[in-house]
Coordinates of C-alpha atoms and ligand atoms in Angstrom, one line a residue:
M1068 CA 9.9 -8.0 -32.9
S1069 CA 8.0 -9.6 -30.0
K1070 CA 4.6 -8.4 -29.0
K1071 CA 4.3 -5.8 -26.3
I1072 CA 3.0 -6.9 -22.9
R1073 CA -0.4 -5.3 -22.2
V1074 CA -0.3 -3.7 -18.7
A1075 CA -3.7 -2.7 -17.2
V1076 CA -2.9 0.2 -14.9
L1077 CA -5.7 0.1 -12.3
Y1078 CA -6.2 3.4 -10.6
G1079 CA -8.7 5.5 -8.6
G1080 CA -10.6 3.3 -6.2
R1081 CA -13.1 3.7 -3.4
S1082 CA -10.9 5.0 -0.7
G1083 CA -10.0 8.3 0.9
E1084 CA -6.7 8.1 -1.1
H1085 CA -8.5 8.2 -4.5
E1086 CA -6.9 11.5 -5.5
I1087 CA -3.4 10.3 -4.5
S1088 CA -3.9 7.3 -6.7
L1089 CA -4.7 9.5 -9.7
Q1090 CA -1.3 11.2 -9.1
S1091 CA 0.5 7.9 -8.6
A1092 CA -1.0 6.6 -11.8
A1093 CA 0.0 9.7 -13.8
S1094 CA 3.6 9.1 -12.8
V1095 CA 3.4 5.3 -13.5
V1096 CA 2.0 5.8 -17.0
K1097 CA 4.6 8.5 -17.8
N1098 CA 7.5 6.3 -16.7
L1099 CA 6.4 2.8 -18.0
D1100 CA 8.8 1.6 -20.7
T1101 CA 6.5 1.9 -23.8
S1102 CA 9.0 0.0 -25.9
K1103 CA 8.1 -3.1 -23.9
Y1104 CA 4.6 -2.3 -22.6
E1105 CA 1.3 -1.3 -24.0
I1106 CA -0.6 0.8 -21.3
I1107 CA -4.3 0.1 -20.7
P1108 CA -5.6 2.6 -18.1
I1109 CA -8.5 1.1 -16.2
A1110 CA -10.1 3.6 -13.8
I1111 CA -12.2 2.8 -10.7
D1112 CA -14.4 5.7 -10.0
K1113 CA -15.5 6.7 -6.5
Q1114 CA -18.7 4.6 -6.8
G1115 CA -16.5 1.6 -7.5
R1116 CA -17.3 1.2 -11.2
W1117 CA -14.5 0.2 -13.5
H1118 CA -13.9 2.1 -16.8
W1119 CA -11.9 1.0 -19.8
N1120 CA -10.1 4.0 -21.2
E1121 CA -8.9 4.5 -24.7
A1122 CA -5.2 4.8 -23.9
P1123 CA -4.1 7.4 -26.5
K1124 CA -7.0 9.7 -25.8
L1125 CA -6.5 9.6 -22.1
L1126 CA -2.7 9.6 -22.1
A1127 CA -2.7 12.8 -24.1
K1128 CA -4.5 14.5 -21.2
V1129 CA -2.3 13.3 -18.4
G1130 CA -0.9 16.0 -16.2
K1131 CA -0.2 15.8 -12.5
S1132 CA -3.2 13.4 -12.2
L1133 CA -4.5 10.7 -14.6
P1134 CA -8.1 11.7 -15.3
I1135 CA -11.1 9.4 -15.2
D1136 CA -13.5 9.5 -18.1
P1137 CA -16.9 8.5 -16.6
S1138 CA -18.3 8.0 -20.1
A1139 CA -15.8 5.3 -20.9
P1140 CA -17.3 1.8 -21.2
E1141 CA -17.6 -0.3 -18.0
V1142 CA -15.3 -3.3 -17.5
I1143 CA -16.7 -6.6 -16.3
L1144 CA -14.0 -8.9 -15.0
P1145 CA -15.0 -12.5 -15.2
A1146 CA -15.0 -14.3 -11.9
G1147 CA -13.0 -17.2 -13.3
P1148 CA -10.0 -17.8 -15.6
S1149 CA -10.2 -16.8 -19.2
S1150 CA -7.9 -18.0 -22.1
E1151 CA -4.3 -18.3 -21.1
E1152 CA -2.8 -17.7 -24.5
S1153 CA -4.4 -14.4 -25.3
G1154 CA -4.3 -12.9 -21.8
T1155 CA -7.2 -12.1 -19.5
K1156 CA -10.4 -11.2 -21.3
V1157 CA -12.8 -8.7 -20.0
V1158 CA -16.2 -7.7 -21.2
L1159 CA -16.9 -4.1 -21.9
A1160 CA -20.4 -2.6 -21.7
H1161 CA -21.4 0.9 -22.7
Q1162 CA -23.4 2.6 -20.0
N1163 CA -26.0 3.9 -22.6
T1164 CA -26.7 0.7 -24.5
Q1165 CA -25.7 -2.0 -22.0
L1166 CA -24.7 -4.0 -25.1
P1167 CA -21.6 -6.0 -24.5
Q1168 CA -18.7 -4.7 -26.6
P1169 CA -16.1 -6.9 -28.2
L1170 CA -13.9 -8.6 -25.7
Q1171 CA -10.7 -6.8 -24.7
S1172 CA -7.7 -8.3 -22.9
F1173 CA -4.5 -7.6 -21.0
D1174 CA -1.6 -9.6 -19.7
V1175 CA -0.9 -8.2 -16.3
V1176 CA -2.5 -5.8 -13.9
F1177 CA -0.6 -3.0 -12.1
P1178 CA -2.8 -1.8 -9.2
V1179 CA -1.8 1.8 -8.4
M1180 CA -4.3 2.5 -5.6
H1181 CA -4.0 3.1 -1.9
G1182 CA -6.0 2.4 1.2
P1183 CA -9.0 0.2 2.1
L1184 CA -10.6 -1.7 -0.8
C1185 CA -7.5 -1.0 -2.8
E1186 CA -4.5 -2.4 -1.0
D1187 CA -6.2 -4.5 1.6
G1188 CA -6.5 -7.8 -0.3
T1189 CA -10.0 -7.2 -1.7
I1190 CA -8.8 -6.2 -5.2
Q1191 CA -6.1 -8.9 -5.0
G1192 CA -8.8 -11.5 -4.2
L1193 CA -10.8 -10.5 -7.3
L1194 CA -7.6 -10.7 -9.4
E1195 CA -6.8 -14.1 -8.0
L1196 CA -10.3 -15.4 -8.9
A1197 CA -9.9 -14.1 -12.5
D1198 CA -6.5 -15.8 -12.5
V1199 CA -4.6 -12.6 -13.6
A1200 CA -1.0 -11.8 -13.0
Y1201 CA -0.8 -8.7 -10.9
V1202 CA 1.9 -6.5 -9.3
G1203 CA 2.6 -6.6 -5.6
C1204 CA 1.5 -8.4 -2.5
G1205 CA -1.1 -11.2 -2.6
V1206 CA -4.3 -11.4 -0.6
L1207 CA -2.9 -12.4 2.7
S1208 CA 0.0 -9.9 3.0
S1209 CA -2.2 -7.1 1.6
A1210 CA -4.9 -7.7 4.2
V1211 CA -2.4 -8.2 7.1
G1212 CA -0.5 -5.1 6.0
M1213 CA -3.6 -3.0 6.2
D1214 CA -4.5 -4.0 9.7
K1215 CA -2.0 -2.3 12.1
D1216 CA -2.9 -4.7 14.9
V1217 CA -2.5 -8.0 13.1
A1218 CA 0.6 -6.8 11.3
K1219 CA 2.2 -5.8 14.7
R1220 CA 1.4 -9.2 16.2
L1221 CA 3.2 -11.0 13.4
I1222 CA 6.1 -8.6 13.6
R1223 CA 6.4 -9.1 17.3
D1224 CA 6.2 -12.9 16.7
A1225 CA 9.2 -12.6 14.3
G1226 CA 11.2 -11.0 17.2
L1227 CA 11.2 -7.5 15.8
P1228 CA 10.7 -4.4 18.0
I1229 CA 7.3 -2.6 18.2
V1230 CA 6.1 0.2 20.4
P1231 CA 3.8 -1.2 23.3
Y1232 CA 0.1 -0.9 22.4
I1233 CA -3.3 -2.3 23.1
A1234 CA -6.0 -2.9 20.5
V1235 CA -9.6 -1.9 21.5
K1236 CA -12.6 -3.2 19.7
H1237 CA -15.7 -1.0 19.5
G1238 CA -17.8 -3.5 21.4
D1239 CA -15.2 -3.7 24.2
W1240 CA -15.2 0.1 24.5
L1241 CA -19.0 0.3 24.7
R1242 CA -19.0 -2.4 27.4
S1243 CA -16.0 -1.5 29.5
S1244 CA -14.5 1.9 28.8
S1245 CA -13.5 2.6 32.4
Q1246 CA -11.5 -0.6 32.6
I1247 CA -9.9 0.1 29.3
K1248 CA -8.9 3.6 30.5
S1249 CA -7.3 2.1 33.6
Q1250 CA -5.5 -0.4 31.5
V1251 CA -4.2 2.4 29.3
T1252 CA -2.9 4.4 32.3
R1253 CA -1.3 1.3 33.7
E1254 CA 0.2 -0.3 30.6
I1255 CA 0.6 2.5 28.0
G1256 CA 0.7 5.9 29.9
Y1257 CA 0.4 9.4 28.5
P1258 CA 1.1 10.8 26.0
C1259 CA -0.3 8.1 23.8
F1260 CA -1.5 7.7 20.2
V1261 CA -5.0 6.6 19.4
K1262 CA -5.4 5.4 15.8
P1263 CA -7.8 3.4 13.7
A1264 CA -6.4 -0.1 12.9
N1265 CA -7.3 0.0 9.2
M1266 CA -7.0 3.6 8.0
G1267 CA -4.2 5.6 6.3
S1268 CA -3.2 9.1 5.7
S1269 CA -3.3 9.8 9.5
V1270 CA -7.1 10.0 9.3
G1271 CA -8.6 9.6 12.8
V1272 CA -5.1 9.6 14.4
H1273 CA -4.8 11.6 17.7
K1274 CA -2.0 12.3 20.1
V1275 CA -3.5 12.3 23.6
S1276 CA -1.6 14.0 26.3
S1277 CA -3.7 13.1 29.4
A1278 CA -6.6 10.9 30.4
D1279 CA -8.9 13.9 29.9
G1280 CA -8.7 13.8 26.1
F1281 CA -8.9 10.1 25.8
D1282 CA -12.7 9.6 25.3
A1283 CA -12.9 12.3 22.6
A1284 CA -9.9 10.7 20.7
M1285 CA -11.5 7.2 21.0
N1286 CA -14.9 8.4 19.8
D1287 CA -13.4 10.2 16.8
A1288 CA -11.2 7.2 15.8
L1289 CA -14.2 4.9 16.1
K1290 CA -15.9 6.9 13.3
Y1291 CA -13.3 5.3 10.9
D1292 CA -12.9 1.8 12.2
T1293 CA -14.3 -0.7 14.7
K1294 CA -10.8 -1.5 16.0
I1295 CA -8.5 1.1 17.6
L1296 CA -4.8 1.0 18.6
V1297 CA -3.8 2.8 21.7
E1298 CA 0.0 3.1 21.5
K1299 CA 2.7 4.6 23.7
A1300 CA 4.0 7.8 22.1
V1301 CA 7.7 7.7 21.3
S1302 CA 9.8 10.8 20.6
A1303 CA 11.0 9.4 17.3
R1304 CA 12.5 10.2 13.9
E1305 CA 10.4 8.6 11.1
I1306 CA 12.6 6.4 8.9
E1307 CA 11.3 4.6 5.8
L1308 CA 12.8 1.9 3.6
A1309 CA 11.7 0.6 0.2
V1310 CA 11.7 -3.2 -0.2
L1311 CA 11.6 -5.0 -3.5
E1312 CA 11.4 -8.7 -4.1
N1313 CA 14.5 -10.2 -5.6
S1314 CA 14.3 -11.0 -9.3
Q1315 CA 16.3 -14.1 -8.5
Y1316 CA 13.6 -16.3 -7.1
G1317 CA 14.4 -17.4 -3.6
E1318 CA 17.0 -14.8 -2.9
E1319 CA 16.7 -12.2 -0.1
P1320 CA 14.6 -9.1 -1.0
L1321 CA 16.4 -5.9 -1.9
V1322 CA 16.2 -3.0 0.5
S1323 CA 16.9 0.6 -0.5
T1324 CA 18.8 3.3 1.4
A1325 CA 16.7 4.9 4.1
G1326 CA 14.6 8.1 3.8
E1327 CA 13.4 10.3 6.6
I1328 CA 10.2 12.2 7.0
A1329 CA 10.7 15.2 9.4
P1330 CA 7.3 16.7 10.1
T1331 CA 7.2 20.4 11.1
H1332 CA 3.9 19.7 13.0
D1333 CA 3.6 17.9 16.4
F1334 CA 3.3 14.6 14.4
Y1335 CA 2.8 13.6 10.8
S1336 CA -0.9 14.4 10.8
Y1337 CA -3.3 14.6 7.8
E1338 CA -2.7 18.4 7.8
A1339 CA 1.1 17.9 7.6
K1340 CA 0.7 15.3 4.9
Y1341 CA -1.7 17.0 2.5
L1342 CA -2.8 20.5 3.6
D1343 CA 0.4 22.2 4.6
E1344 CA 2.9 22.4 1.7
N1345 CA 5.7 22.8 4.3
G1346 CA 4.2 20.1 6.6
A1347 CA 7.3 17.9 6.4
A1348 CA 10.8 17.7 5.0
L1349 CA 11.5 14.5 3.0
L1350 CA 15.2 13.6 3.2
I1351 CA 16.8 11.0 1.1
P1352 CA 19.1 9.5 2.2
A1353 CA 18.3 9.8 5.9
K1354 CA 21.1 11.2 7.9
I1355 CA 21.8 8.1 10.0
L1356 CA 25.1 6.2 10.7
P1357 CA 26.1 3.2 8.5
H1358 CA 25.5 0.7 11.3
E1359 CA 22.0 2.3 12.0
L1360 CA 21.2 2.0 8.3
E1361 CA 22.2 -1.6 8.3
L1362 CA 20.0 -2.4 11.3
A1363 CA 17.0 -0.5 9.7
Q1364 CA 17.5 -2.4 6.5
S1365 CA 17.6 -5.7 8.3
I1366 CA 14.4 -4.9 10.2
A1367 CA 12.7 -3.9 6.9
R1368 CA 13.9 -7.1 5.2
R1369 CA 12.7 -9.3 8.0
A1370 CA 9.3 -7.5 8.3
F1371 CA 8.7 -8.0 4.5
A1372 CA 9.4 -11.8 5.0
A1373 CA 7.4 -12.0 8.3
L1374 CA 4.3 -10.6 6.6
D1375 CA 4.7 -12.9 3.6
C1376 CA 5.1 -9.9 1.2
E1377 CA 5.7 -10.2 -2.5
G1378 CA 6.7 -7.6 -5.1
L1379 CA 7.1 -4.5 -3.1
A1380 CA 6.4 -2.7 0.2
R1381 CA 7.5 0.4 2.1
V1382 CA 8.4 -0.2 5.7
D1383 CA 8.0 2.7 8.1
L1384 CA 10.1 2.7 11.3
F1385 CA 10.4 4.9 14.3
M1386 CA 13.9 5.7 15.6
D1387 CA 13.9 6.8 19.2
K1388 CA 15.5 10.2 19.4
N1389 CA 17.1 9.4 22.8
T1390 CA 18.2 5.8 22.5
G1391 CA 18.5 5.3 18.8
A1392 CA 16.4 2.2 19.0
F1393 CA 14.3 1.3 16.0
Y1394 CA 10.6 0.2 16.1
F1395 CA 8.4 -1.2 13.3
N1396 CA 5.5 1.2 12.8
E1397 CA 3.8 0.0 9.7
I1398 CA 4.0 -1.5 6.2
N1399 CA 2.5 -0.1 3.1
T1400 CA 2.0 -2.8 0.4
L1401 CA 1.0 -0.3 -2.3
P1402 CA 3.0 2.8 -1.4
G1403 CA 2.6 6.2 -3.1
F1404 CA 4.1 6.2 -6.6
T1405 CA 3.9 10.0 -7.4
Q1406 CA 7.0 11.6 -8.9
I1407 CA 7.9 12.8 -5.4
S1408 CA 6.8 9.7 -3.4
M1409 CA 9.3 8.1 -1.1
Y1410 CA 9.2 4.6 -2.6
P1411 CA 10.4 5.4 -6.1
K1412 CA 12.7 8.2 -4.8
M1413 CA 14.4 5.8 -2.4
W1414 CA 15.1 3.4 -5.2
E1415 CA 16.4 6.1 -7.4
A1416 CA 18.8 7.1 -4.7
S1417 CA 19.8 3.4 -4.5
G1418 CA 20.5 3.0 -8.2
I1419 CA 17.2 1.7 -9.6
S1420 CA 15.5 4.2 -11.9
Y1421 CA 11.7 4.7 -11.8
R1422 CA 11.4 3.1 -15.2
D1423 CA 13.5 0.0 -14.3
L1424 CA 11.6 -0.3 -11.0
L1425 CA 8.3 -0.6 -12.9
S1426 CA 9.7 -3.1 -15.4
R1427 CA 11.1 -5.2 -12.5
L1428 CA 7.7 -5.2 -10.7
I1429 CA 5.9 -6.3 -13.9
E1430 CA 8.4 -9.0 -14.5
L1431 CA 8.0 -10.2 -10.9
A1432 CA 4.2 -10.3 -11.3
I1433 CA 4.4 -12.4 -14.5
T1434 CA 6.9 -14.9 -13.2
R1435 CA 4.9 -15.3 -9.9
H1436 CA 1.8 -16.0 -11.9
E1437 CA 3.6 -18.6 -14.1
R1438 CA 5.0 -20.2 -11.0
K1439 CA 1.6 -20.5 -9.3
Q1440 CA 0.0 -21.9 -12.4
K1441 CA 2.3 -24.8 -12.2
L1442 CA 1.0 -25.8 -8.8
Y1443 CA -1.3 -28.8 -8.6
R1444 CA -4.8 -27.7 -7.5
E1445 CA -5.8 -31.3 -6.8
Y1446 CA -4.2 -34.3 -5.2
C1447 CA -2.1 -36.2 -7.7
P1448 CA -0.7 -39.4 -6.3
Ligands
ATP2352 N1 3.4 5.6 18.8 C1 3.7 6.7 18.1 N2 4.6 7.6 18.6 C2 4.9 8.7 18.0 N3 4.3 9.2 16.9 C3 3.3 8.4 16.4 C4 3.0 7.1 16.9 N4 2.0 6.5 16.2 C5 1.8 7.4 15.2 N5 2.6 8.5 15.3 C6 2.5 9.7 14.4 O1 1.3 9.6 13.6 C7 1.6 9.4 12.2 C8 0.5 8.6 11.6 O2 0.5 7.3 12.2 P1 0.6 5.9 11.4 O3 1.8 6.0 10.5 O4 0.6 4.8 12.4 O5 -0.8 5.8 10.6 P2 -1.1 6.4 9.1 O6 0.0 7.3 8.7 O7 -2.5 6.9 9.2 O8 -1.1 5.2 8.2 P3 -0.5 5.2 6.6 O9 1.0 5.6 6.8 O10 -0.8 3.8 6.2 O11 -1.2 6.3 5.9 C9 3.0 8.9 12.2 O12 3.6 9.2 11.0 C10 3.6 9.6 13.4 O13 4.0 11.0 13.0
MG2353 MG1 2.1 6.3 8.4

């Protein structure tokens, strides 16, 4: 029997979505095919320290969330490649003694984390330096996907529809807030949405109905980011699609059936997402017509390509309630993976089980790493 592939499940992280990550990770470890994979849970605590967990001990305790054991030894990832044959080696240090423990190793990393410092290219950069195979988007697409302004510029450049918006930097706001307000009235109008460029979970997002509320919304959004999007409000249905890289290298990515989020609040706010159990209805499949589905799928596929995505992404669209027109809203390069999350649910509804989805993602990570290792790093005449 061939040896099992050692999958380091990286979870937790220093973002506001830490707790969601613990839930996503719990579902991932429960669904990974243990006939093929050995699970190594590596937790990143809220301070940013990495902990190497004893899998059997931790996995026995997994419920809705995968816990973090703060007494577990710390992981030190080398900032350079380690042996290719026996996987990536990491050093473990016990907090108490600081003595290095024997080297441990894994074959591939599955980052199951969301938000800044988790899916924005920073972790991906660290994994690139260590020359590790990892699931999902690389540095560039992760970083671009996290910045709603840069993502929209590339999407617009690819000829895909977006809602009109302007991006306002903190410095511009301090210098010329009255000009910015005139520009918003002229070019965007009210109601509009004010949202931080790099947050998630609707943190700092405001619907502003008139110029009177604009300053307060901007000042709140600026607590979370130094760049803010001011966007025309559309009366829209929220349609999402799951995209998965094709296992046949070079073929078009696969796109799932659509799902719909129907918030019961004025918009899909933080309260509707996390505090109100009945904050939104999640509908899979979305009740849209076949030609509408086809159009939404083609936008999702082209968005995935336009942002240079690899592995997976969830593409969120707005569908205008009056005209039926679709607009790209955002892309999530490490979407939620809980048992009830849209990404795995949309694949289940499209014929790929949660378990198969995880296996496919790991295979894609390994083959991409192998492919990249064959590239020359120096000029070879
Ligand atoms: N232009 C808009 N028109 C109508 N509703 C909007 C608009 N922009 C945002 N919204 C509402 O606000 C919600 C949150 O906005 P958005 O999806 O842009 O950011 P986010 O949800 O914080 O990011 P993430 O999905 O990465 O967590 C949307 O789901 C939608 O309900
Ligand atoms: Mg969103």
